Short mmCIF file of C-alpha atoms in Angstrom, two decimals:
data_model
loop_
_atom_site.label_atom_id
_atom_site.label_comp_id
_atom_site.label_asym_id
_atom_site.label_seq_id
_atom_site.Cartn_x
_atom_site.Cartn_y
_atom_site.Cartn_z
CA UNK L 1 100.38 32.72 -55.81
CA UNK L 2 99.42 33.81 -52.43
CA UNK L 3 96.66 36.14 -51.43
CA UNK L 4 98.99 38.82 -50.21
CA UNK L 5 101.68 37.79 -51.60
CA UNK L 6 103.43 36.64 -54.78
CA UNK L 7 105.21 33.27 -54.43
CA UNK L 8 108.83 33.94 -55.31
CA UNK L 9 111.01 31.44 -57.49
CA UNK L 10 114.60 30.47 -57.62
CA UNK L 11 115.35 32.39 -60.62
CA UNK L 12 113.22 35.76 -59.13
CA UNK L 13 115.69 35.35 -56.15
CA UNK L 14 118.67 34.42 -58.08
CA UNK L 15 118.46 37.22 -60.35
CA UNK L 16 117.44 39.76 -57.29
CA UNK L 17 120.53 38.65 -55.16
CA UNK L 18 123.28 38.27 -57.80
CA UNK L 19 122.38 41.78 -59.44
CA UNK L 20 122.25 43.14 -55.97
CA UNK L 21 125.71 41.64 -54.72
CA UNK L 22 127.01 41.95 -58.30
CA UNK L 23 128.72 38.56 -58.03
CA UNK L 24 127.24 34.81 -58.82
CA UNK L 25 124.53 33.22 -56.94
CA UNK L 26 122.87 29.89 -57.40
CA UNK L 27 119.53 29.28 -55.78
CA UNK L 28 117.72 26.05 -55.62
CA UNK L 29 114.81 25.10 -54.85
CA UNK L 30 114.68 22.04 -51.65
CA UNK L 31 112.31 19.30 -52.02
CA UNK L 32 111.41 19.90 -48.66
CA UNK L 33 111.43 22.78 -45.81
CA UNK L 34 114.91 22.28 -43.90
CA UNK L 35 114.74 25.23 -41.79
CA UNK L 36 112.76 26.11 -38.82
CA UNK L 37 112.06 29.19 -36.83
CA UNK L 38 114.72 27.93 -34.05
CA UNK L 39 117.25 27.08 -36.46
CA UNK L 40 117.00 30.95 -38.28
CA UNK L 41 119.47 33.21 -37.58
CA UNK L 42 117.29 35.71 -39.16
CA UNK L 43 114.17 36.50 -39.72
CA UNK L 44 112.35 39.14 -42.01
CA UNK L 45 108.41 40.14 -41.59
CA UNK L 46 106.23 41.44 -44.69
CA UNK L 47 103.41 42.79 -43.98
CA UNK L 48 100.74 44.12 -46.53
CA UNK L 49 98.98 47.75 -46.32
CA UNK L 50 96.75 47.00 -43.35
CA UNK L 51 99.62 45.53 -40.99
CA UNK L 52 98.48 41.88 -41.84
CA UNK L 53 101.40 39.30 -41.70
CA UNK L 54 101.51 38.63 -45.36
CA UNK L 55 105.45 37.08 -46.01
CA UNK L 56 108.22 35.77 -44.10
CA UNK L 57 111.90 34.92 -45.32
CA UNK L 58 114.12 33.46 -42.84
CA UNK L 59 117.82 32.26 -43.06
CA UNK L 60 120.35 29.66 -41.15
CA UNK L 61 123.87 31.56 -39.92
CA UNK L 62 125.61 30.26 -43.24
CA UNK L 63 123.48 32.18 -45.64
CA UNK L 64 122.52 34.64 -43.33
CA UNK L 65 126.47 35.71 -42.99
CA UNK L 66 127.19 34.69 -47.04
CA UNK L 67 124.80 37.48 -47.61
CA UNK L 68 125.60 39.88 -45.41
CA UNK L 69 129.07 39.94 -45.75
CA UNK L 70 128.80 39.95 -49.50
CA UNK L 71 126.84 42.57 -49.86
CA UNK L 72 129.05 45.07 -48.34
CA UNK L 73 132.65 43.03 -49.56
CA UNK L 74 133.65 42.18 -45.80
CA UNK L 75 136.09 38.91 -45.30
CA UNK L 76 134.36 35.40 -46.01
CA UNK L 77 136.05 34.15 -42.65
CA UNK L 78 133.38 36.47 -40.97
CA UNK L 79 130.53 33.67 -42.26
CA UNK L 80 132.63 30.75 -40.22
CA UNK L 81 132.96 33.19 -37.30
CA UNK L 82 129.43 33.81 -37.64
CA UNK L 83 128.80 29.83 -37.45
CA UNK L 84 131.44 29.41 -34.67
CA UNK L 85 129.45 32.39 -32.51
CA UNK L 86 126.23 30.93 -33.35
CA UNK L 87 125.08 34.57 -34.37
CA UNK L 88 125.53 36.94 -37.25
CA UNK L 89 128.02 39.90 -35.83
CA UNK L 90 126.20 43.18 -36.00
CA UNK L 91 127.50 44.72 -38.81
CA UNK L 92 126.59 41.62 -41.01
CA UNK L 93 123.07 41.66 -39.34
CA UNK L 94 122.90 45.64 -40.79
CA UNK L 95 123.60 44.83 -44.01
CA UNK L 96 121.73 41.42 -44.01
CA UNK L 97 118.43 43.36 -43.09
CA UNK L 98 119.04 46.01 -46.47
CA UNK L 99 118.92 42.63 -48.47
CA UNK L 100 115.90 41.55 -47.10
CA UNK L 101 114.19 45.13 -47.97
CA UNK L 102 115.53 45.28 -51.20
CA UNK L 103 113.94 41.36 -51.58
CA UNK L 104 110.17 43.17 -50.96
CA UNK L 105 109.92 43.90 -54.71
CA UNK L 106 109.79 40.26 -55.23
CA UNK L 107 106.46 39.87 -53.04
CA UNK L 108 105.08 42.24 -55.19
CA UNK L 109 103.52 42.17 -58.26
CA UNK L 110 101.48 45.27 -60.21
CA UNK L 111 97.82 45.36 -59.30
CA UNK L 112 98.16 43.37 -56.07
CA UNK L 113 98.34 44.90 -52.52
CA UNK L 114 101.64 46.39 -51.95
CA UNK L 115 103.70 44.66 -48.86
CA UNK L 116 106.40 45.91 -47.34
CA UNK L 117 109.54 44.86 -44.56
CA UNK L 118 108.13 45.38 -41.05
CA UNK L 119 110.34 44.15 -39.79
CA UNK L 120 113.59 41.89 -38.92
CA UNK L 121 114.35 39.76 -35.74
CA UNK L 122 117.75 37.99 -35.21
CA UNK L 123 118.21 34.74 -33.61
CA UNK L 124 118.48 36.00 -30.08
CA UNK L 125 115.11 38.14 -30.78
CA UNK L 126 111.58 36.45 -29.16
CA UNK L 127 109.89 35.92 -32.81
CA UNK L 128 105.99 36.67 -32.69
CA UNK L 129 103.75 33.77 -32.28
CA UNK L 130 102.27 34.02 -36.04
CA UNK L 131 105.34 34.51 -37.29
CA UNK L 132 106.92 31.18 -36.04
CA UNK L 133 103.82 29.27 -36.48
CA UNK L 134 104.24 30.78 -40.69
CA UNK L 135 107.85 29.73 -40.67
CA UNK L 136 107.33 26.28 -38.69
CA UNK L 137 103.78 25.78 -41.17
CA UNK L 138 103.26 24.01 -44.20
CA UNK L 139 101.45 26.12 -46.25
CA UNK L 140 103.37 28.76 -48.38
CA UNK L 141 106.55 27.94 -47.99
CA UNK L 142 109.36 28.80 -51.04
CA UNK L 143 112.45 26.40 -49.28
CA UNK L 144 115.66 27.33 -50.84
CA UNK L 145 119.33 26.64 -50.96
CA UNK L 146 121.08 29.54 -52.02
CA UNK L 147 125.04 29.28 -52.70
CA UNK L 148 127.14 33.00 -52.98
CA UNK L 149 130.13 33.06 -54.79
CA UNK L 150 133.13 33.24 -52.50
CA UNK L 151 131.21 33.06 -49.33
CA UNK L 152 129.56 29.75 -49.14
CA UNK L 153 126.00 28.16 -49.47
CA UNK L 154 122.74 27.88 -46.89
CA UNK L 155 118.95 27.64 -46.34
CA UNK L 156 116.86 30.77 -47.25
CA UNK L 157 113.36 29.92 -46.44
CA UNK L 158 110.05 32.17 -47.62
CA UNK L 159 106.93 31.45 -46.75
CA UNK L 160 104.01 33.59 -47.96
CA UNK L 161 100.44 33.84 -47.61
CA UNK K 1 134.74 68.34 -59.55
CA UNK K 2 130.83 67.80 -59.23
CA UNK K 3 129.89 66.46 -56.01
CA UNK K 4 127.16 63.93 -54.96
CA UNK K 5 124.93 63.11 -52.25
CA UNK K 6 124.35 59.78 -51.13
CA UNK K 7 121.49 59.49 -48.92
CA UNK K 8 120.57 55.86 -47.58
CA UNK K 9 120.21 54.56 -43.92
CA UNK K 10 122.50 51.36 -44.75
CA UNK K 11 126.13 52.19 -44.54
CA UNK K 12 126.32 49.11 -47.00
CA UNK K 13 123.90 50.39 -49.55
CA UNK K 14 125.70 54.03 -49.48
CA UNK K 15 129.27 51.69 -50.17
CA UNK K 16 127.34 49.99 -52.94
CA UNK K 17 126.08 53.44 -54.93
CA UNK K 18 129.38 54.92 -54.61
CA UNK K 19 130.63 51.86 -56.14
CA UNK K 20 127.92 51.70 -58.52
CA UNK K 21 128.34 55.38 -59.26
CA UNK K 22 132.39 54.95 -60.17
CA UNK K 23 131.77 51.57 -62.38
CA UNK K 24 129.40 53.60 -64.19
CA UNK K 25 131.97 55.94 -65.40
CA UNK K 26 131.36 58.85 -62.30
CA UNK K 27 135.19 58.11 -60.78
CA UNK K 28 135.70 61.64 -60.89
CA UNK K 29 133.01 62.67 -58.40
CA UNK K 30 133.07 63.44 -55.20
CA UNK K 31 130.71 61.53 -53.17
CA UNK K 32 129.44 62.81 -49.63
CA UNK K 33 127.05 60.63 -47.43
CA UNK K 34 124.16 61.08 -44.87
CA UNK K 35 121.99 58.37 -43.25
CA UNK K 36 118.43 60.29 -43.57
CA UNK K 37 116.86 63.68 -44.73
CA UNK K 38 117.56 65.53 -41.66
CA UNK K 39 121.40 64.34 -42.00
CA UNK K 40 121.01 65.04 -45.60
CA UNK K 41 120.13 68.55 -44.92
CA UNK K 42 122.94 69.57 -42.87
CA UNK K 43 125.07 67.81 -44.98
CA UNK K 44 123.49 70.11 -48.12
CA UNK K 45 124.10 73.20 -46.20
CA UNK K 46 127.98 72.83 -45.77
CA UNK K 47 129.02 70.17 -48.64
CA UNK K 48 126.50 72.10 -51.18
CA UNK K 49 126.65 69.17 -53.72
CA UNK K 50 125.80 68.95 -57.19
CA UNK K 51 123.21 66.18 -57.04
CA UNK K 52 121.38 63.85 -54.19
CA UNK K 53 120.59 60.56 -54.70
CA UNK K 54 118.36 59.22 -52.11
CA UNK K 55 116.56 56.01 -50.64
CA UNK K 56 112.95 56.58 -50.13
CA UNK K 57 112.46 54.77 -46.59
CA UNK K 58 114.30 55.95 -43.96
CA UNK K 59 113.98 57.04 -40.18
CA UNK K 60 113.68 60.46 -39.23
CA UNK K 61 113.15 61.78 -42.49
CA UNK K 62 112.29 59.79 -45.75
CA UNK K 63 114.02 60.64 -48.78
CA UNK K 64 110.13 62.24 -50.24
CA UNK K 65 109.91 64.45 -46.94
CA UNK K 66 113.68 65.55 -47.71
CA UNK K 67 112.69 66.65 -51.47
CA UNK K 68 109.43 68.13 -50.45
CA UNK K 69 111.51 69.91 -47.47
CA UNK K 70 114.05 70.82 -50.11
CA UNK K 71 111.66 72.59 -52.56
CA UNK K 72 109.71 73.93 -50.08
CA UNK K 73 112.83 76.25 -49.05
CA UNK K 74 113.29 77.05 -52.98
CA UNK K 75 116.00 74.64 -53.73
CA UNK K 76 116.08 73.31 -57.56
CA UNK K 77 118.80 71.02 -56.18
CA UNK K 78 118.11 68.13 -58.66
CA UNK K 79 117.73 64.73 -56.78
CA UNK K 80 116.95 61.20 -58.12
CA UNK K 81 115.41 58.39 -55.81
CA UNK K 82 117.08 54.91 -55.29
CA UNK K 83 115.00 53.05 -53.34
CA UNK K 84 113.71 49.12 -53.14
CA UNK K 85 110.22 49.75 -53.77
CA UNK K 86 108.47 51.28 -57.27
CA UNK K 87 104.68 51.54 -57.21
CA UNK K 88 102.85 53.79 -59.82
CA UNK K 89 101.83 55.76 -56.66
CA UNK K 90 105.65 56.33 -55.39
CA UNK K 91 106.80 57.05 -59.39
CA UNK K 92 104.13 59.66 -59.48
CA UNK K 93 104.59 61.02 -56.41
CA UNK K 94 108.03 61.51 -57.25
CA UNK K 95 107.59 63.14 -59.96
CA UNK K 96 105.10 65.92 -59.02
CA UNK K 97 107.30 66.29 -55.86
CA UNK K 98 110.21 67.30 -58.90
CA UNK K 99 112.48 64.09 -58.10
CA UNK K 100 114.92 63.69 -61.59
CA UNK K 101 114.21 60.06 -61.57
CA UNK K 102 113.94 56.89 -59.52
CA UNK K 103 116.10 53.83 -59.96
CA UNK K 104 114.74 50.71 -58.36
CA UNK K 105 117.55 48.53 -56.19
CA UNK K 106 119.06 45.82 -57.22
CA UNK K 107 121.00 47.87 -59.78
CA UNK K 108 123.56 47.84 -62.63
CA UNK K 109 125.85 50.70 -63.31
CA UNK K 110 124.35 50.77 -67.29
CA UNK K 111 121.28 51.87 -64.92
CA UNK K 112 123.17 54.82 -63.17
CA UNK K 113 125.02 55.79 -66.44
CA UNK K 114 121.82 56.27 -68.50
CA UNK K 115 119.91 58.28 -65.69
CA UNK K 116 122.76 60.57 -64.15
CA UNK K 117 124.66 61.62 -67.31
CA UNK K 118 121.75 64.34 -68.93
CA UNK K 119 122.29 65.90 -64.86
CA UNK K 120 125.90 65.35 -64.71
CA UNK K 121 127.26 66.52 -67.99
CA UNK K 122 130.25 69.06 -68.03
#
């Protein structure tokens, strides 16, 4: 548990992104952080009820585009183009952002400070210093490897504190 | 045919209620869409639907502004919240502001089915 946040598991965020793309996701949980703040293609900032940094969840192109393009049914081949680009295309980047607002509920837990999306930066975005120094840390962080049916596996990283 | 509102600032979310909305049984509806309350309000005015269903956090107007806006111009024009966030403070607010009901997001259709039928019904 963190002090702002709660820490999420694999089977909070499996069950949060398969009922909210309504087709099979596996999530695992990584031995070890694989994804850094210059690798993210994305990058989502929590912040609690007084504007204090309180979560981060960041993902790499392949995930980032698996879950953008899922959640709104566009072609799989848009995740490779993604890759090939080296950057989500706008419209995935749209929806990708509503999935990491509809992920706030799993920071939150009854009875503890409410934090909500502040924000979301994409790769080509300067990240805030605390931000990249939460994501690059070792404290916090909730490494994951989440696979989407029919559009293909990556990192998903949340760090909280 | 009744006639819906979907109110949400993601194109993709509005895609995913109407979807949501006709695997729960509501294929006979006709859905209608606006980005925010101020949208949503014009959109009232010439579509005149049957129902809204709106997110709670959007830009320009949120979706409690748009009810509050809504009843303060006398309109019993019943409207349900489906939004990403569900404190205590947001479910009562919602419900001395005269919202129907609020459905959290991620959703199921059995969800949608079991809240919108009482309001939809003949």
């Amino acid at each position: 548990m963190g002090i702002l946040c709660v820490t999420p598991t694999a089977m909070s965020v499996r069950s949060l992104l398969s009922d909210l793309l309504g087709r099979a996701v596996e999530v695992q949980m990584l031995t070890r952080k694989e994804l850094t703040s210059k690798a993210a293609a994305a990058v989502a900032v929590y912040v609690s009820e007084t504007g204090a940094l309180a979560g981060v969840a960041a993902v790499d192109l392949a995930v980032g585009g698996a879950l953008g393009a899922g959640l709104a049914l566009l072609p799989p081949r848009l995740v490779a183009e993604g890759e090939a680009a080296g950057e989500l295309q706008d419209d995935v980047m749209e929806n990708l952002a509503e999935v990491f607002n509809v992920m706030t509920p799993i920071l939150n837990a009854e009875g503890r400070p409410r934090v909500t999306l502040d924000m979301v930066y994409r790769s080509s975005d300067q990240l805030p210093a605390p931000v990249s120094k939460m994501l690059d840390g070792q404290v916090g962080q909730v490494p994951l490897n989440v696979s989407v049916s029919g559009y293909g596996a990556g990192n998903l990283a949340i760090v909280v504190r | 045919m009744k006639k819906i509102l979907i109110v949400d600032d993601s194109k993709a979310m509005r895609m995913i209620v109407a979807r949501t909305l006709r695997q729960a049984g509501f294929d006979g509806v006709e859905v209608v869409e606006a980005g925010n309350g101020v949208e949503a309000l014009q959109v009232i005015e010439g579509a005149r639907p049957d129902l809204v269903l709106s997110d709670w956090n959007m830009p320009e107007m949120n979706g409690i502004e748009l009810l509050k806006t809504l009843r303060a111009n006398n309109s019993a024009l019943p409207l349900g919240f489906v939004t990403s966030e569900s404190t205590p403070e947001m479910q009562a607010l919602a419900a001395e502001s005269g919202a129907l009901f609020l459905i959290v997001k991620p959703f199921t259709a059995d969800t949608f089915e079991g809240a919108l039928r009482p309001h939809l019904a003949a």
